[in-house]
Coordinates of C-alpha atoms in Angstrom, one line a residue:
M100 CA 0.1 0.0 0.1
R101 CA 1.5 3.5 -0.7
V102 CA 1.9 5.8 2.0
E103 CA -0.4 8.3 0.9
D104 CA -3.4 5.7 0.9
A105 CA -2.5 4.7 4.3
L106 CA -2.3 8.3 5.5
R107 CA -5.7 9.0 3.8
L108 CA -7.2 5.9 5.6
A109 CA -5.9 7.0 8.9
Q110 CA -7.1 10.5 8.7
E111 CA -10.6 9.1 7.7
A112 CA -10.7 6.7 10.8
D113 CA -9.5 9.9 12.9
L114 CA -6.3 7.8 13.9
D115 CA -2.5 7.9 13.5
L116 CA -0.3 6.1 11.3
V117 CA 2.4 4.5 13.3
E118 CA 5.7 3.2 11.7
V119 CA 6.0 0.0 13.6
A120 CA 9.3 -1.6 12.0
P121 CA 11.2 1.0 9.8
N122 CA 14.0 -1.4 9.1
A123 CA 11.7 -3.9 7.3
R124 CA 11.6 -4.2 3.7
P125 CA 9.0 -2.7 2.9
P126 CA 8.6 -0.8 6.2
V127 CA 5.7 -1.8 8.2
C128 CA 3.1 0.6 9.6
K129 CA 0.0 0.4 11.8
I130 CA -3.1 2.5 11.9
M131 CA -4.0 3.2 15.8
D132 CA -4.4 6.0 18.4
Y133 CA -1.0 6.9 19.4
G134 CA -1.7 8.6 22.6
K135 CA -3.6 5.7 23.7
F136 CA -0.9 3.4 22.7
K137 CA 1.8 5.4 24.6
Y138 CA -0.8 5.4 27.9
E139 CA -1.2 1.9 27.7
A140 CA 2.7 1.3 27.4
A141 CA 3.4 3.6 30.3
Q142 CA 0.6 1.8 32.4
K143 CA 2.3 -1.7 31.6
A144 CA 5.8 -0.3 32.5
R145 CA 4.5 1.1 35.7
E146 CA 2.7 -2.2 36.6
S147 CA 5.8 -4.3 35.8
R148 CA 8.0 -2.1 38.2
K149 CA 5.5 -2.2 41.1
N150 CA 5.7 -6.2 40.8
Q151 CA 9.3 -6.0 41.1
Q152 CA 10.8 -7.0 44.4
Q153 CA 13.4 -4.2 45.8
T154 CA 16.8 -5.7 47.1
V155 CA 17.6 -4.0 50.4
I156 CA 21.3 -4.2 51.2
K157 CA 21.8 -3.7 54.9
E158 CA 25.5 -2.9 56.4
Q159 CA 27.1 -4.0 59.7
K160 CA 30.4 -2.8 60.3
L161 CA 33.0 -4.7 62.5
R162 CA 36.7 -4.4 63.7
P163 CA 39.3 -7.2 63.9
K164 CA 39.8 -6.8 67.6
I165 CA 36.0 -7.1 68.6
D166 CA 35.0 -8.2 72.2
P167 CA 33.0 -11.5 72.1
H168 CA 29.7 -9.5 73.5
D169 CA 30.3 -7.0 70.8
Y170 CA 30.3 -9.6 68.1
E171 CA 27.3 -11.4 69.3
T172 CA 25.2 -8.0 69.4
K173 CA 26.4 -7.5 65.7
K174 CA 25.5 -11.1 64.8
R175 CA 22.1 -10.5 66.1
N176 CA 21.7 -7.4 63.8
V177 CA 23.1 -9.6 60.8
V178 CA 20.4 -12.5 62.0
R179 CA 17.6 -9.7 62.1
F180 CA 18.5 -8.4 58.6
L181 CA 18.4 -11.9 57.1
E182 CA 15.3 -12.6 58.9
S183 CA 13.7 -9.7 57.1
G184 CA 14.7 -10.8 53.8
S185 CA 17.5 -8.2 53.3
K186 CA 21.0 -8.8 51.9
V187 CA 23.9 -7.9 54.5
K188 CA 27.1 -6.5 53.7
V189 CA 29.5 -7.3 56.5
T190 CA 32.5 -4.8 56.5
I191 CA 35.7 -5.1 58.5
M192 CA 37.3 -1.8 58.9
F193 CA 41.3 -2.0 59.4
R194 CA 43.2 0.9 61.0
G195 CA 46.8 1.1 61.6
R196 CA 48.9 -2.0 62.2
E197 CA 45.7 -4.1 61.9
Q198 CA 46.1 -3.7 58.0
S199 CA 49.1 -5.9 58.1
R200 CA 47.0 -8.9 59.7
P201 CA 44.2 -9.0 56.9
E202 CA 43.8 -12.8 58.0
L203 CA 42.3 -11.7 61.4
G204 CA 39.4 -10.1 59.4
F205 CA 39.1 -13.0 57.2
R206 CA 38.9 -15.5 60.1
L207 CA 35.9 -13.1 61.6
L208 CA 34.1 -13.1 58.5
Q209 CA 34.5 -16.9 58.2
R210 CA 33.3 -17.2 61.9
L211 CA 30.3 -15.1 60.9
A212 CA 29.3 -16.9 58.0
E213 CA 29.6 -20.3 60.0
D214 CA 27.3 -18.7 62.6
I215 CA 24.6 -17.8 60.4
E216 CA 24.8 -20.3 57.7
D217 CA 21.1 -21.9 58.5
L218 CA 19.6 -18.3 57.7
G219 CA 21.7 -17.1 54.5
F220 CA 24.6 -18.0 52.5
V221 CA 27.5 -16.1 51.4
E222 CA 26.8 -14.6 48.0
T223 CA 30.3 -12.6 47.6
P224 CA 33.1 -14.0 49.6
A225 CA 35.4 -12.0 51.9
R226 CA 37.3 -9.5 49.6
Q227 CA 39.8 -6.9 50.8
D228 CA 39.7 -3.6 49.2
G229 CA 41.8 -0.7 50.9
R230 CA 41.3 -0.7 54.5
N231 CA 38.2 -2.8 54.4
M232 CA 37.3 -6.3 53.8
T233 CA 34.0 -6.9 52.7
M234 CA 31.6 -9.7 52.5
V235 CA 27.9 -9.9 51.1
V236 CA 25.3 -12.5 52.7
A237 CA 22.1 -13.1 51.2
P238 CA 19.1 -14.8 52.8
H239 CA 17.9 -18.3 51.8
R240 CA 15.0 -18.2 49.4
T241 CA 11.9 -19.8 50.6
G242 CA 8.9 -20.6 48.7
K243 CA 6.4 -18.0 47.7
G244 CA 6.4 -16.1 51.2
G245 CA 9.6 -14.4 50.5
R246 CA 10.4 -14.0 54.1
S247 CA 12.9 -16.7 55.4
G248 CA 12.9 -18.0 58.7
G249 CA 9.1 -17.9 59.1
Q250 CA 7.4 -18.3 62.3
Q251 CA 9.4 -21.1 63.9
G252 CA 9.6 -19.6 67.6
G253 CA 5.7 -18.8 67.7
G254 CA 4.7 -22.6 67.1
R255 CA 6.8 -23.8 69.9
R256 CA 5.5 -21.5 72.3
R257 CA 1.9 -22.6 71.5
E258 CA 2.9 -26.1 72.0
Q259 CA 4.1 -25.4 75.3
R260 CA 1.1 -23.5 76.1
A261 CA -1.1 -26.5 75.1
D262 CA 1.2 -28.5 77.2
T263 CA 0.8 -26.6 80.3
V264 CA -3.0 -26.2 79.8
A265 CA -3.2 -30.2 79.5
E266 CA -1.2 -30.5 82.6
T267 CA -3.5 -28.2 84.6
Q268 CA -6.5 -30.1 83.6
D269 CA -4.9 -33.5 84.9

C-alpha cells in the first residue's frame, strides 16, 4: 500500500499512522491511536515496576579486635536483617597496624558466615579493598512467602502452652 493511501485511511478513521518496523523491507506501519498506545505502554511499565521486588542491602561494620559480647550483638543484627529478607554487607574496617594482619578479618568473617549459615549464604566471599574487607550475605530463598525464617518460635510457644493447659486439667 502506498504511503498516501495509508495516511488518507488513518485520517478518515481519525487515527494515527505509526511506523512499527522501519528497518523491514518494505517498512511496516500500523493505523492506531498513538496517544492511547503510549498511555497503555506507560501503564504496563508502571505495573511491571510495581511487581518487582526491591533488593535491600543492609550494612554491618566490625573491627578485627572485637569483644565477644560486641560480636554477638553485631551477629544478632545480621540475623535480624536476614530474617527480614535483606541482604547484608559485612564490612571489617582495619586501622593502623591491623592492616598488616588481614587474616584476622578473614577469620572473623568466616566465623560469622558459619554462625549464620542456617539463615543465609555467602553471596560474595570476603574480599579486601583498601582498608576494608567486605563480604555479602544473602538470605536463603523460601517458597512464595519471600520471608525466610518464618514463624518457627511461635509454634513452639503454642505447643508449650497447650502442654501446660493439658497438665493443669489433669
